Amino acid sequence: MSDLLFAAEPRQRDIARELYTFAAGLPLISPHGHVDPGLLADDEPFPDPARLLIVPDHYITRMLLSQGIPVARLGVPSRTGAPVETDPRAIWRLLADNWHLFRGTPSRLWLERTFASVFGVTTRFGPATGDAIYDEIAARLAEPGFRPRALFEKFGIEVLATTESPLDELSRHAKLEADGWGGPGGRVITTFRPDDVVDMEFEGWAGRIARLGELTGEDTTTYRGYLAALWSRRQAFKAAGATSSDHGHPTARTVQLPAAEAARLYERGLRGSASAADAEEFRAHMLVEFARMSIEDGLVMQLHPGAVRNHNKSLYTVHGRDVGGDIPQATDFVHALTPLLDAYGNDPRLRVVLFTLDEDTFTRELAPLAGGYAALYLGAPWWFLDSPDGLRRFRDAVTETAGFYNTAGFTDDTRAFCSIPVRHEVARRADAAYLARLVAEERLPLDEAAETIADLAYHLPKKVFRL
Amino acid sequence: MSDLLFAAEPRQRDIARELYTFAAGLPLISPHGHVDPGLLADDEPFPDPARLLIVPDHYITRMLLSQGIPVARLGVPSRTGAPVETDPRAIWRLLADNWHLFRGTPSRLWLERTFASVFGVTTRFGPATGDAIYDEIAARLAEPGFRPRALFEKFGIEVLATTESPLDELSRHAKLEADGWGGPGGRVITTFRPDDVVDMEFEGWAGRIARLGELTGEDTTTYRGYLAALWSRRQAFKAAGATSSDHGHPTARTVQLPAAEAARLYERGLRGSASAADAEEFRAHMLVEFARMSIEDGLVMQLHPGAVRNHNKSLYTVHGRDVGGDIPQATDFVHALTPLLDAYGNDPRLRVVLFTLDEDTFTRELAPLAGGYAALYLGAPWWFLDSPDGLRRFRDAVTETAGFYNTAGFTDDTRAFCSIPVRHEVARRADAAYLARLVAEERLPLDEAAETIADLAYHLPKKVFRL
Amino acid sequence: MSDLLFAAEPRQRDIARELYTFAAGLPLISPHGHVDPGLLADDEPFPDPARLLIVPDHYITRMLLSQGIPVARLGVPSRTGAPVETDPRAIWRLLADNWHLFRGTPSRLWLERTFASVFGVTTRFGPATGDAIYDEIAARLAEPGFRPRALFEKFGIEVLATTESPLDELSRHAKLEADGWGGPGGRVITTFRPDDVVDMEFEGWAGRIARLGELTGEDTTTYRGYLAALWSRRQAFKAAGATSSDHGHPTARTVQLPAAEAARLYERGLRGSASAADAEEFRAHMLVEFARMSIEDGLVMQLHPGAVRNHNKSLYTVHGRDVGGDIPQATDFVHALTPLLDAYGNDPRLRVVLFTLDEDTFTRELAPLAGGYAALYLGAPWWFLDSPDGLRRFRDAVTETAGFYNTAGFTDDTRAFCSIPVRHEVARRADAAYLARLVAEERLPLDEAAETIADLAYHLPKKVFRL
């Protein structure tokens, strides 16, 4: 067995190895991700290695951009009509030629492990071997065993949640349910992600509000109708298997406004006259509204604050959202969450899973909060932090104050379907390494560490996300 | 000997073991804590295991609260008349049944080591063994050797400082002095903690100011009389053995106001018309006033900023202060302390020991400040950070910039009398582990590391706190 | 070979040793520092051990100050006429007597390694041996092999950049060029550091602007003339070998003002009526102007924000700037750099090397930015962070997001000529230790780690700084 990510010291490494066996074989629980549900609904073969593994992976495209390689040369679609590379082999070679840039990064680890464990390719990737590896993977992708549903089963995924806007009609989830793959308790479920109908600063917000009205039959020209429409969509999402909602706000700010004041903000937004401060206030207010709804309908709230979206302006202008141009910012939780916590923080019916891009908040704010309020759980390290050292620093930072059982266990956050197994492997190995240190330092008995690693890998995410 | 907290690598572990022997047997210096002086003045037997070890320990009650167990079920007194659990065995069982929540936390370590080293209980604690352990400890508590003074001697405590308000008449310290346990140079001394007569935002401030006047015979309706009253109480505290004051402000802000302006703020406070900003300004001003008094009377200043007090509102409403509802916040020192440092920062007669809940400030602000001003020392990691990994990160963060000799050595901060030995053991072990790494990496010779660990454990706190 | 800074675990240590051999013998690239160019231009013998190694080293003088020893007793020049110690042996003894204060600090490491590797002194430094070591070093300094140029060659320095104001006439660099030591591509080159003609808050700014006009023949009473004068000096610096500029602002703020508005600020500055906010706005604007010039003339921009200069007021009053009285502050990059990045962030002709004193920004802001913009590189840990553990934390914090190739490799930042070799040794060892962990944890193959360490030590700084 590989000793990947285990400390070198032989005794501690032996403990890590042993602990890892208690997690390695458990099914994968993936309650938060960005896989396209159409992939599994349609179950078509994947197009080619580059479009599968490079083009949609903004960890990869941004690193190449940082060394002066425009993402257009990597096939990232443009929305301005600017030309982009379309030859998958050319894209693939560009990565192979620059593979040294990824030394020490999780992208390298994820891709190399994916090559090996999913495609059986064990040659070392690089300029000299890129083409041959391309051919091997392309050949695999043509085989029936490499279609999405076959891989899903091979990967040992027990449940996978995708993420949809309230405006999504959930037709792909309906197809999955019809095939015995979806619906409540199913293998592929959805997540209620209302940002694009909550955040007035998203382009085209008013138009989407109108569409929300059509979809639900509610009068979304009024705030009251808007709330009813959101409630209606939540219930439709629950019917399609959703057990959680997800909220990606710039900050963690919450506020509880009187209904009349919220209505005024809402109407200002519809008239197109809301300021940036109005939009922030409305987002903050809606988080408390969603917490209230959560207590009623049981959807677990996920909160992902702290990204400055589309920081790289020219990248955004040409290629749009979610292509690697977001940058973290310092994030406050201790003051921002107070209104929500004053209202519902000690209510065990509410579950709010907090994620952060600002690891400074782990010891200072998040662990104390999760270790002091019944409603709060800490999400796994997210995005830039979902890496071997990021995972280690997370446990190191939060465990002493929040323990293990105020965390939600591991959740990957990936768009890259084939990387799901390695993401979980890395997290399980990182937890094995962390727990092995506690055991070696006489801070935790081995049998309790073994129980804990299984909880972190499987039982906790299942329980916290009500799966 | 146990290898608790020592790194697994055999050579480095051997060094840690050897270094630890230079600290393990030294007496305990406890210049800052929250033990009730009545405990040692009266020397009555402890009531029962739950009231001794669980009810007052907010590290424990907050963790259970975070998993939905109300603190009332743990016997935490209510101030609203709401019913609370009174059966110590029921409280104990609730903890035993949920003991897995504490895996990886210092609470687990502290409690298990206390069981073993104080009460001789070595059975592993948990649902199956909780009752038997309760009985064993209850039996011990009935023995004369387990009364407070006997334990004090058994623990090897050389000096213990408690913390009192200026309004405290110090009668328990008078009793201790009469018994040969207290007074200047005694085993149990007090600390001057004026927050409740400095902070206008504490409930009932004006009433306490009146009481301060009665107690001192000064006219506290004037600012001048207020300063005289504080000075008078400082001298009374010194006479009862105090060598330090302690200041628990929300921020580290300091400011030097003209006396007339300070007087105006003071009077506004007495009239009940001070704003939050006025209260902050007055606290900031009083820190500089206390520094001035410190230079005159030699009391060492401890500054503990950065907690948002009573963050959990409903917990506060029902159970009051200091029951685990405080959360850290980002804290600035570099700008906040400037006025105080401009006035007295290079004066070696002044000693200000700085504590923080925001470990981000360790390398960025606190180590550079303590390594650049004669008056500043760094206090030990406090509260959420007084844990094995918190202690390690502290040394890692500050030593390269501030060295060891701008830190005040280890001070526990405990309310839990029986946990004092294990707190010091953990700190001594953590320092042994840190120093062993320096030795193993050829950064410090063994003999100097041995001298250093004894300084950190014993000689430095004694010197810095003028004991 | 010494195992300094390598982890104790034997297998990992063996890997570190092996990796270190790939860097240990490479020439030293020192593209940023504060060595006086006159030292190498004149090539006079060094005066005495104290004036060489103690007086100008503010790491040492500030640590002694923090323990109540005024820097005047260490010979630091006063600008008020206050008396300072002039006997080098007395200064030396004061350090020897207090050497324990430096346990665990890089100052200890640097000085002891300098004693050993430069002067051949292997006796342990301390009160008992200080005098003898003084004598040994003093004897060495009288030998011709210990003159600056001889040491330069002995140290294996390939290129050393000093730092000059635009007002410097570069006569010492002219002398160096005449001697075959300087000029473009030479061994000793300059760096364009315009802070004192950009920052209106520096004492005597308007006078220096006038001098800038005289020096260049441009009319610096106008903003347009000011820009022309700066451009002219940049070209003069390039002619003297400069390949970079350096900018030491309080914050990282950038802004792109219309020329008319910039001109208004400039004129307000000249009239002496600029506010602190005006000065900050002008500094921010000039950073974008310098980026524009950089794209034209190819000078690499170094940005060193985040120090509160002259925090210790009485130290500044008596002894002036750059004597150890600066303290870091929390620093924002993600918002501050946006205007500059919007303008030029994806332009690979621009190179901005970012340094920080606030290590919290490493994972949260700097690594994501450097990993997402073609123009950005991360500078080595600077100042308080250029220490063994600071270097380790830097790699740990940034590598997973930015990789190795968005960093600029190691650059020392020293005023202390004799410490240059040990600074590079420490960095190379710290990188060997970090890379050995990646290899031991199966995250990087040994051969790639070996290539990487040579890149970090030599090839990357050479390439990034266009040497």
PDB file of N, CA and C in Angstrom, chain B residues 16 31 47-49 61 91 114 144 146 148 217 243 254 257 261 272 286 317 330 353 406 409 421 427 434 441 452 467:
ATOM      1  N   ALA B  16      13.580  15.229  24.245  1.00  0.00           N
ATOM      2  CA  ALA B  16      12.433  15.823  24.945  1.00  0.00           C
ATOM      3  C   ALA B  16      12.307  15.251  26.352  1.00  0.00           C
ATOM      4  N   PRO B  31       0.662  32.715  38.730  1.00  0.00           N
ATOM      5  CA  PRO B  31       0.423  34.131  39.045  1.00  0.00           C
ATOM      6  C   PRO B  31      -0.863  34.700  38.468  1.00  0.00           C
ATOM      7  N   PRO B  47     -17.431  19.287  47.334  1.00  0.00           N
ATOM      8  CA  PRO B  47     -18.773  18.694  47.475  1.00  0.00           C
ATOM      9  C   PRO B  47     -18.901  17.322  46.812  1.00  0.00           C
ATOM     10  N   ASP B  48     -18.708  17.239  45.517  1.00  0.00           N
ATOM     11  CA  ASP B  48     -18.877  15.972  44.804  1.00  0.00           C
ATOM     12  C   ASP B  48     -18.139  16.074  43.480  1.00  0.00           C
ATOM     13  N   PRO B  49     -17.885  14.967  42.805  1.00  0.00           N
ATOM     14  CA  PRO B  49     -17.091  15.007  41.564  1.00  0.00           C
ATOM     15  C   PRO B  49     -17.676  15.928  40.498  1.00  0.00           C
ATOM     16  N   THR B  61     -18.852  22.369  29.488  1.00  0.00           N
ATOM     17  CA  THR B  61     -20.280  22.613  29.280  1.00  0.00           C
ATOM     18  C   THR B  61     -20.562  23.185  27.892  1.00  0.00           C
ATOM     19  N   ILE B  91     -25.452  14.453  36.204  1.00  0.00           N
ATOM     20  CA  ILE B  91     -24.553  15.347  35.452  1.00  0.00           C
ATOM     21  C   ILE B  91     -23.336  14.572  34.965  1.00  0.00           C
ATOM     22  N   THR B 114      -6.022  14.396  35.387  1.00  0.00           N
ATOM     23  CA  THR B 114      -6.443  14.732  36.746  1.00  0.00           C
ATOM     24  C   THR B 114      -6.960  13.479  37.454  1.00  0.00           C
ATOM     25  N   PRO B 144      -9.219  13.368  54.215  1.00  0.00           N
ATOM     26  CA  PRO B 144      -8.598  14.651  54.585  1.00  0.00           C
ATOM     27  C   PRO B 144      -7.486  15.061  53.617  1.00  0.00           C
ATOM     28  N   PHE B 146      -7.546  15.140  50.642  1.00  0.00           N
ATOM     29  CA  PHE B 146      -8.094  15.735  49.427  1.00  0.00           C
ATOM     30  C   PHE B 146      -8.797  17.062  49.682  1.00  0.00           C
ATOM     31  N   PRO B 148      -8.608  21.144  50.064  1.00  0.00           N
ATOM     32  CA  PRO B 148      -7.866  22.084  49.218  1.00  0.00           C
ATOM     33  C   PRO B 148      -6.419  22.327  49.650  1.00  0.00           C
ATOM     34  N   GLY B 217     -13.282  55.782  51.261  1.00  0.00           N
ATOM     35  CA  GLY B 217     -13.399  57.124  51.827  1.00  0.00           C
ATOM     36  C   GLY B 217     -13.068  58.229  50.843  1.00  0.00           C
ATOM     37  N   THR B 243       0.941  41.266  43.318  1.00  0.00           N
ATOM     38  CA  THR B 243       2.080  41.808  42.569  1.00  0.00           C
ATOM     39  C   THR B 243       1.672  42.228  41.162  1.00  0.00           C
ATOM     40  N   THR B 254      -5.576  51.896  23.623  1.00  0.00           N
ATOM     41  CA  THR B 254      -5.115  52.795  24.680  1.00  0.00           C
ATOM     42  C   THR B 254      -5.173  54.218  24.148  1.00  0.00           C
ATOM     43  N   LEU B 257      -5.747  60.785  27.444  1.00  0.00           N
ATOM     44  CA  LEU B 257      -6.600  61.971  27.368  1.00  0.00           C
ATOM     45  C   LEU B 257      -6.146  63.018  28.365  1.00  0.00           C
ATOM     46  N   GLU B 261     -10.765  66.001  29.932  1.00  0.00           N
ATOM     47  CA  GLU B 261     -11.587  65.224  29.008  1.00  0.00           C
ATOM     48  C   GLU B 261     -11.955  63.873  29.641  1.00  0.00           C
ATOM     49  N   GLY B 272     -25.139  58.100  33.431  1.00  0.00           N
ATOM     50  CA  GLY B 272     -25.795  57.078  32.602  1.00  0.00           C
ATOM     51  C   GLY B 272     -25.965  57.520  31.169  1.00  0.00           C
ATOM     52  N   MET B 286      -7.965  54.618  30.704  1.00  0.00           N
ATOM     53  CA  MET B 286      -7.612  54.062  32.014  1.00  0.00           C
ATOM     54  C   MET B 286      -6.429  53.090  31.929  1.00  0.00           C
ATOM     55  N   THR B 317     -28.464  35.245  29.024  1.00  0.00           N
ATOM     56  CA  THR B 317     -29.705  35.657  29.677  1.00  0.00           C
ATOM     57  C   THR B 317     -30.073  34.710  30.813  1.00  0.00           C
ATOM     58  N   ALA B 330     -10.874  39.309  15.962  1.00  0.00           N
ATOM     59  CA  ALA B 330      -9.618  39.843  15.444  1.00  0.00           C
ATOM     60  C   ALA B 330      -9.206  41.034  16.304  1.00  0.00           C
ATOM     61  N   VAL B 353       2.228  42.495  30.522  1.00  0.00           N
ATOM     62  CA  VAL B 353       2.209  41.141  29.952  1.00  0.00           C
ATOM     63  C   VAL B 353       0.979  41.052  29.055  1.00  0.00           C
ATOM     64  N   ASN B 406      11.543  37.315  26.343  1.00  0.00           N
ATOM     65  CA  ASN B 406      10.483  38.319  26.323  1.00  0.00           C
ATOM     66  C   ASN B 406       9.115  37.682  26.525  1.00  0.00           C
ATOM     67  N   GLY B 409       6.956  33.116  30.518  1.00  0.00           N
ATOM     68  CA  GLY B 409       6.895  31.721  30.970  1.00  0.00           C
ATOM     69  C   GLY B 409       5.451  31.265  31.016  1.00  0.00           C
ATOM     70  N   PRO B 421      -2.095  21.156  38.241  1.00  0.00           N
ATOM     71  CA  PRO B 421      -0.879  20.394  37.906  1.00  0.00           C
ATOM     72  C   PRO B 421      -0.819  19.969  36.438  1.00  0.00           C
ATOM     73  N   ALA B 427       2.155  22.232  29.617  1.00  0.00           N
ATOM     74  CA  ALA B 427       3.002  23.319  29.119  1.00  0.00           C
ATOM     75  C   ALA B 427       4.472  22.919  29.160  1.00  0.00           C
ATOM     76  N   TYR B 434       9.116  21.314  21.978  1.00  0.00           N
ATOM     77  CA  TYR B 434       9.591  22.390  21.095  1.00  0.00           C
ATOM     78  C   TYR B 434      11.107  22.520  21.165  1.00  0.00           C
ATOM     79  N   GLU B 441      17.484  19.781  15.515  1.00  0.00           N
ATOM     80  CA  GLU B 441      17.804  20.480  14.266  1.00  0.00           C
ATOM     81  C   GLU B 441      19.080  21.328  14.398  1.00  0.00           C
ATOM     82  N   THR B 452      16.907  26.678  29.586  1.00  0.00           N
ATOM     83  CA  THR B 452      15.745  27.428  29.094  1.00  0.00           C
ATOM     84  C   THR B 452      14.436  26.840  29.605  1.00  0.00           C
ATOM     85  N   LEU B 467       7.530  37.906  41.809  1.00  0.00           N
ATOM     86  CA  LEU B 467       7.147  37.045  42.948  1.00  0.00           C
ATOM     87  C   LEU B 467       8.372  36.721  43.802  1.00  0.00           C
TER      88      LEU B 467
END
